[in-house]
XYZ file of C-alpha atoms in Angstrom:
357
model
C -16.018 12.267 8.149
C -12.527 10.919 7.187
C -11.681 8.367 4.402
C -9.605 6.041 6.821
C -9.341 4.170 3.503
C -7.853 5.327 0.673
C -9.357 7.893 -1.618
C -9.377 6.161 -4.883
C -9.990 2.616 -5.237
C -6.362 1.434 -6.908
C -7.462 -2.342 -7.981
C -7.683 -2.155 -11.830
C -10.440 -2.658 -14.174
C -8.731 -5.604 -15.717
C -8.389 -6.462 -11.963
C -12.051 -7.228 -11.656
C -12.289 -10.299 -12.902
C -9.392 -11.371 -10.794
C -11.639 -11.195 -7.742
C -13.316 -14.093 -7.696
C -9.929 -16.101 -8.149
C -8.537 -14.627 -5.037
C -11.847 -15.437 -3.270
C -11.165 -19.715 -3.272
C -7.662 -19.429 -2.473
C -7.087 -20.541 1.163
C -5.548 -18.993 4.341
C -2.426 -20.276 3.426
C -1.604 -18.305 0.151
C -2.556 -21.016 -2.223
C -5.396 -22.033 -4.774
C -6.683 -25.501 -5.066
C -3.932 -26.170 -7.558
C -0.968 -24.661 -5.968
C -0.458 -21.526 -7.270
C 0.207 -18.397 -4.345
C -1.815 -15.497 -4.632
C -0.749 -12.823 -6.679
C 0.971 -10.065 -4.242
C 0.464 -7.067 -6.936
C -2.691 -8.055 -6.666
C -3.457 -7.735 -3.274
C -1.614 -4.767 -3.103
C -3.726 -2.784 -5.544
C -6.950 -4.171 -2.855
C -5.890 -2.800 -0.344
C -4.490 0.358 -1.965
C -0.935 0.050 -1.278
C 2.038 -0.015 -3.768
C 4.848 -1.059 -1.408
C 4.995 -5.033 -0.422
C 6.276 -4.005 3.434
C 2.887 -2.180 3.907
C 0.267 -4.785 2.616
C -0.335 -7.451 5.403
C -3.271 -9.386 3.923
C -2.219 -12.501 2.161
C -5.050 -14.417 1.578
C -8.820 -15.003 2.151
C -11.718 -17.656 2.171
C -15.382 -17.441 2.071
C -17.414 -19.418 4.857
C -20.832 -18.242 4.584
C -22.335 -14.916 2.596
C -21.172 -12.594 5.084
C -18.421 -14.257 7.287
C -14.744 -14.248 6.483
C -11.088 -15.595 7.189
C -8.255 -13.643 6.364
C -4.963 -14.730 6.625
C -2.575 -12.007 7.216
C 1.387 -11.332 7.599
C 2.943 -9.012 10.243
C 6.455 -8.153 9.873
C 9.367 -8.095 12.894
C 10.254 -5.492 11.880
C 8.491 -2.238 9.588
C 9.692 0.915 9.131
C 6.981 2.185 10.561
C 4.862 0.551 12.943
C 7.994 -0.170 14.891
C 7.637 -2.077 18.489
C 6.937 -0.390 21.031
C 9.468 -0.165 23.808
C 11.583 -3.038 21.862
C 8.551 -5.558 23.371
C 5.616 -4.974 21.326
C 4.086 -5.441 18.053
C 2.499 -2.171 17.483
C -1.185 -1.799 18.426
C -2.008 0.371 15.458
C -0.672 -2.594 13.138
C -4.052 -3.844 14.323
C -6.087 -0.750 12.933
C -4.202 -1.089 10.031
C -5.188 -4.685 9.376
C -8.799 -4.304 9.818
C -8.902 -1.508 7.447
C -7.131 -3.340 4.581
C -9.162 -6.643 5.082
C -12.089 -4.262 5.140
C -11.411 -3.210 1.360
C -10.186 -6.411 0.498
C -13.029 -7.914 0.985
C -15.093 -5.175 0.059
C -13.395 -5.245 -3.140
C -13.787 -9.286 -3.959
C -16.178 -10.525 -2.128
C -18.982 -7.708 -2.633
C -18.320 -6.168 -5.726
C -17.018 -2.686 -5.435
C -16.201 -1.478 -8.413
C -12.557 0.429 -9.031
C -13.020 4.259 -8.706
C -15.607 4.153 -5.517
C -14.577 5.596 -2.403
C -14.480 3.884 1.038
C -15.295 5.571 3.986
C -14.812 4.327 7.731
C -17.013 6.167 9.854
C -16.238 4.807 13.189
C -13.439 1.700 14.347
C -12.833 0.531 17.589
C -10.756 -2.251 18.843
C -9.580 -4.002 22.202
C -6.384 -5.882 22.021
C -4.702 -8.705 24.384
C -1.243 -6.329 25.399
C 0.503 -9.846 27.353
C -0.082 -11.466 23.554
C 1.698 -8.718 21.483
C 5.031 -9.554 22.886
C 7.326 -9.839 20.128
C 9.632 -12.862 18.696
C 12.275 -13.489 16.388
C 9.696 -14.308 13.316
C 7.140 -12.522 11.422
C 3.518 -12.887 12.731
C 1.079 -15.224 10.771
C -2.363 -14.491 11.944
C -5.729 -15.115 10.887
C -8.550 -12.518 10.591
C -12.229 -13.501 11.483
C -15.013 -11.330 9.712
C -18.795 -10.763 10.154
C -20.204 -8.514 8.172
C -23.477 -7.336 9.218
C -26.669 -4.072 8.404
C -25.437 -4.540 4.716
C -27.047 -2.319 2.621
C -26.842 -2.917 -1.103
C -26.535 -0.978 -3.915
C -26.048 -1.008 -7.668
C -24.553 -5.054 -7.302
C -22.120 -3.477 -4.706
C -22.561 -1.906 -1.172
C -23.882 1.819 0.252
C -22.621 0.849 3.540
C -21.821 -2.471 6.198
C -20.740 -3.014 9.282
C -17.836 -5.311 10.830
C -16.411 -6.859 13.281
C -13.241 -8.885 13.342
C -11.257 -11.260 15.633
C -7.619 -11.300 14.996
C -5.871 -14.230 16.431
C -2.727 -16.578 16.252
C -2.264 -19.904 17.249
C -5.482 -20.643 18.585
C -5.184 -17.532 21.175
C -7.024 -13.875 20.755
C -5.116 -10.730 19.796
C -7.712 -8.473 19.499
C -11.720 -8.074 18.932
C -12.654 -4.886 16.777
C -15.273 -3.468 14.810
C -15.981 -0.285 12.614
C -18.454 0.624 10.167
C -17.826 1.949 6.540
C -19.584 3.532 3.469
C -19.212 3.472 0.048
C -19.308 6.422 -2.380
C -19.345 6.717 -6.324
C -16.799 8.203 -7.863
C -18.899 10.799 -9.163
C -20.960 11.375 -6.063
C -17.479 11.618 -4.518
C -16.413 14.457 -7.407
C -19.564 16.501 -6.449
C -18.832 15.508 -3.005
C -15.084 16.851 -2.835
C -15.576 19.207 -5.490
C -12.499 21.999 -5.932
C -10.833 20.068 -2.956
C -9.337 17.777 -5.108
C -7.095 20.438 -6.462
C -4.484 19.993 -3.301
C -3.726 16.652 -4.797
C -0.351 16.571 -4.971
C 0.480 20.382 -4.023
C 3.329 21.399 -1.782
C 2.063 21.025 2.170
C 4.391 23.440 3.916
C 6.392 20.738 6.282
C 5.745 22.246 10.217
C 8.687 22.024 12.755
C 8.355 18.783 14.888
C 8.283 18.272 18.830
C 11.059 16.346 19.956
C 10.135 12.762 18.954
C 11.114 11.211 22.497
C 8.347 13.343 23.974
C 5.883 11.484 21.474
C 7.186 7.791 21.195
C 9.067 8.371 18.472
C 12.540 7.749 17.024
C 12.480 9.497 13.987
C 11.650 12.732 13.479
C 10.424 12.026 10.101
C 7.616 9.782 11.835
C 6.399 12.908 14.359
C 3.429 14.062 12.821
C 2.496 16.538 16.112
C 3.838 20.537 15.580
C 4.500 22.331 18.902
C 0.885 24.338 19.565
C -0.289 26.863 21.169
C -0.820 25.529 24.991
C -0.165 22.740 27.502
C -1.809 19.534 25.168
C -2.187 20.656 22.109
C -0.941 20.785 18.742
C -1.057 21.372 15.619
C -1.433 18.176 13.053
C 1.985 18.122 11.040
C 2.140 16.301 7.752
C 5.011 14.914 5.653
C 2.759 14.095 2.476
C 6.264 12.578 1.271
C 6.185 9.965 4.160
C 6.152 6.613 2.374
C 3.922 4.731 4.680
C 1.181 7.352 6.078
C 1.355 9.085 2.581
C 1.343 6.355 0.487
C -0.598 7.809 -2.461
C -1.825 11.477 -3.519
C -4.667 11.868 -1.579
C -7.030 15.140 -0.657
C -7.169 15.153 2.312
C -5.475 14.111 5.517
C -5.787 10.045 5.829
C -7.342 8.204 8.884
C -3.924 6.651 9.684
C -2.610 9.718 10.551
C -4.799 10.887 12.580
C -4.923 7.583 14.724
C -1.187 8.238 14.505
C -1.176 11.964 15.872
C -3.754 10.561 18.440
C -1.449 7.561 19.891
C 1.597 10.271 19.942
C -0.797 12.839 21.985
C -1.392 10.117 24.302
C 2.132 9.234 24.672
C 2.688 13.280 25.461
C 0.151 13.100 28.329
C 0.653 9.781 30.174
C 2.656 9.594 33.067
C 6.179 8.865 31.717
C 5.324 8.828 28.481
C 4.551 5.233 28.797
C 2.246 4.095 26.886
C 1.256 1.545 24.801
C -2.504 1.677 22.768
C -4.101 -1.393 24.057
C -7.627 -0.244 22.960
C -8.987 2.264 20.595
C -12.716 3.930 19.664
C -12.148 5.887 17.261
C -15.031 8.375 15.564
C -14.346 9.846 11.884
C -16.613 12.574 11.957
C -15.416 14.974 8.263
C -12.836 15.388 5.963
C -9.658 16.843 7.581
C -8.146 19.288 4.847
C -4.250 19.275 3.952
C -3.997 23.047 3.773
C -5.438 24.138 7.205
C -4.599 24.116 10.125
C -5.438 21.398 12.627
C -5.388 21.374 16.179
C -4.616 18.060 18.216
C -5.822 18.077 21.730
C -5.401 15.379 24.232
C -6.247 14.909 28.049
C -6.131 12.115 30.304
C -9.793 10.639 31.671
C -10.426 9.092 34.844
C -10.411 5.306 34.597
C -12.813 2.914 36.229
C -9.785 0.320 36.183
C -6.875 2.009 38.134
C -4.615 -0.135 36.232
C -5.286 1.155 32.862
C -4.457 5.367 31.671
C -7.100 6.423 29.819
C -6.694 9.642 27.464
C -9.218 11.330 25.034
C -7.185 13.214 22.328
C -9.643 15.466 19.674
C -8.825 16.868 16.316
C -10.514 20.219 15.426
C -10.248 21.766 12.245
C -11.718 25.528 11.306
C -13.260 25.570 14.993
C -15.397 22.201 14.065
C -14.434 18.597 15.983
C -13.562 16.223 12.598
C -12.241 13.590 14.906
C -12.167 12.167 18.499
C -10.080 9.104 19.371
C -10.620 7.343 23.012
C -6.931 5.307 23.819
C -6.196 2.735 26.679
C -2.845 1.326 28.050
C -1.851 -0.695 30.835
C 0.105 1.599 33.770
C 3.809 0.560 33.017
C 2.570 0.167 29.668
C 4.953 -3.020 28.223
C 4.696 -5.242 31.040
C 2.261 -8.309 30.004
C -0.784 -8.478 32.028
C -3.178 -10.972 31.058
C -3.838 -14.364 29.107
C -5.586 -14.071 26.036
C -8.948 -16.674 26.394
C -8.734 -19.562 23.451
C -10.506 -18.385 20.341
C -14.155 -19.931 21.104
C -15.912 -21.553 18.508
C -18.904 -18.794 17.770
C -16.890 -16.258 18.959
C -18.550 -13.078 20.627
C -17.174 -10.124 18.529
C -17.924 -6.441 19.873
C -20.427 -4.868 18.172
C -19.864 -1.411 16.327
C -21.986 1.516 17.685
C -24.227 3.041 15.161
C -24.175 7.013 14.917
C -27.647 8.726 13.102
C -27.296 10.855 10.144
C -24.218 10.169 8.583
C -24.075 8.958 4.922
């Protein structure tokens, strides 16, 4: 299990009754009477303090559980840079469907500041030849379903979704995950004495080269040199503005999706590679002050013009992660036309795994 979403809710108290305000104001940043939505605001639902990370910008209600979300990519972001110069960054997509997860987990069903989000699973398939990049920032719209909702004290245990991300009438991507909710003081009991590494000193491990893993800056290499051929140990700057954004105790989802994408970068033949689809499985809590071992190997493909690479993350001799990545062979050449977004749109649905919580 890893909290892909931040480990304390950051909207407000006072923020609460701010919800339901957000909730009428349309796709294009504005309430009935004009005014745009308040950007603090937002920021605090999706749990980020810093503008250049939050990418929702608005939202609308069209039936009990369906959704639009407007949302804002940048050209440019310090750190889901483009790949190969071409590319908006695939993982921009994860990114997006976890904050207009809590976002609308936060207004539109109730849950309160203080509990904790959990993503137990997310999975998405993008369009690569519709990720080319422009000269302008990205205005896209995010479709929701939210489905298996189970309720709980006027807010939610747990939910499923699944989300269509497009732009001008064509697809960028179809994904779908599936998340939990925990109390604040379940989560206490839960975490117990592990929430005394918030904020402690992480010893900072040397990096691999960062052209080996994708990577400009070292500071963005989150992959130590390991022990053998594929595998390495996870390496974390807890002072790295946008994967550390907060304290937090334990090692968050984004990083690991990170470490997985630069694994598979490693692997593929000339490190060419570009993370077209993703299914991702959270399975526990990866600890900041253990080791953790990143392991990645390429998989047969079915279509012999994709590179397929499985990349695991095992932690006290127990898999806590596992992370399934496709890319096109000569990963930032455009391959296909994205279909028109249809009007009942097939979405893909999340797979269901027993006996979590």
């Amino acid at each position: 299990m890893v909290q892909l979403i931040s480990n304390s809710a950051s909207a407000r108290p006072e923020d609460v009754g701010a919800f339901e305000s957000v909730a009428v104001r349309g796709v294009d940043g504005t309430t009935p009477r004009g005014r745009q939505v308040d950007a603090d605001l937002l920021g605090r639902m999706v749990h980020r303090h810093d503008a250049q990370d939050v990418f929702p910008v608005g939202w609308t209600r069209q039936t009990d559980t369906q959704f639009s979300v407007s949302a804002r990519w940048p050209r440019a972001h310090r750190f889901f840079a483009p790949v190969a110069g071409r590319h908006q960054d695939p993982l921009l997509i994860a990114e997006t469907m976890r904050q207009t997860t809590m976002l609308l987990g936060h207004a539109a069903f109730g849950v309160p500041h203080g509990d904790q989000f959990v993503m137990w699973e997310l999975a998405y398939v993008s369009e690569p030849g519709q990720l080319l990049l422009g000269d302008e920032p990205w205005d896209i719209t995010v479709d929701v379903t939210c489905s298996r909702i189970k309720r709980l004290r006027g807010s939610i245990g747990s939910m499923h979704v699944e989300l269509l991300l497009h732009r001008f009438g064509t697809v960028l991507a179809r994904g779908g995950g599936r998340i939990s909710c925990t109390s604040a003081k379940a989560y206490g009991k839960l975490r117990g004495g592990r929430r005394q590494v918030v904020g402690a000193p992480i010893p900072l491990l040397p990096a691999v080269p960062p052209s080996e893993v994708g990577r400009a800056d070292e500071r963005d290499v989150v992959l130590a040199p390991g022990t053998r051929r594929n595998v390495w140990q996870l390496r974390l700057d807890t002072g790295h503005p946008t994967l550390f954004a907060r304290p937090n105790d334990h090692v968050p989802g984004i990083v690991l999706l990170e470490a997985a994408r630069q694994a598979a970068v490693a692997v593929a033949p000339g490190r060419a590679f570009l993370p077209a689809s993703a299914r991702t499985d959270f399975l526990r809590y990866v600890e900041l002050d253990r080791p953790c071992w990143i392991e990645a190997r390429q998989l047969p493909s079915e279509d012999p013009d994709m590179i397929r690479v499985c990349v695991t993350a095992t932690q006290d001799d127990r898999r806590a992660f596992s992370c399934t990545l496709e890319s096109p062979v000569g990963a930032c050449a455009p391959r296909h036309h994205a279909a028109p977004v249809p009007e009942e749109a097939a979405r893909q649905p999340s797979r269901r795994r027993d006996g979590q919580s």
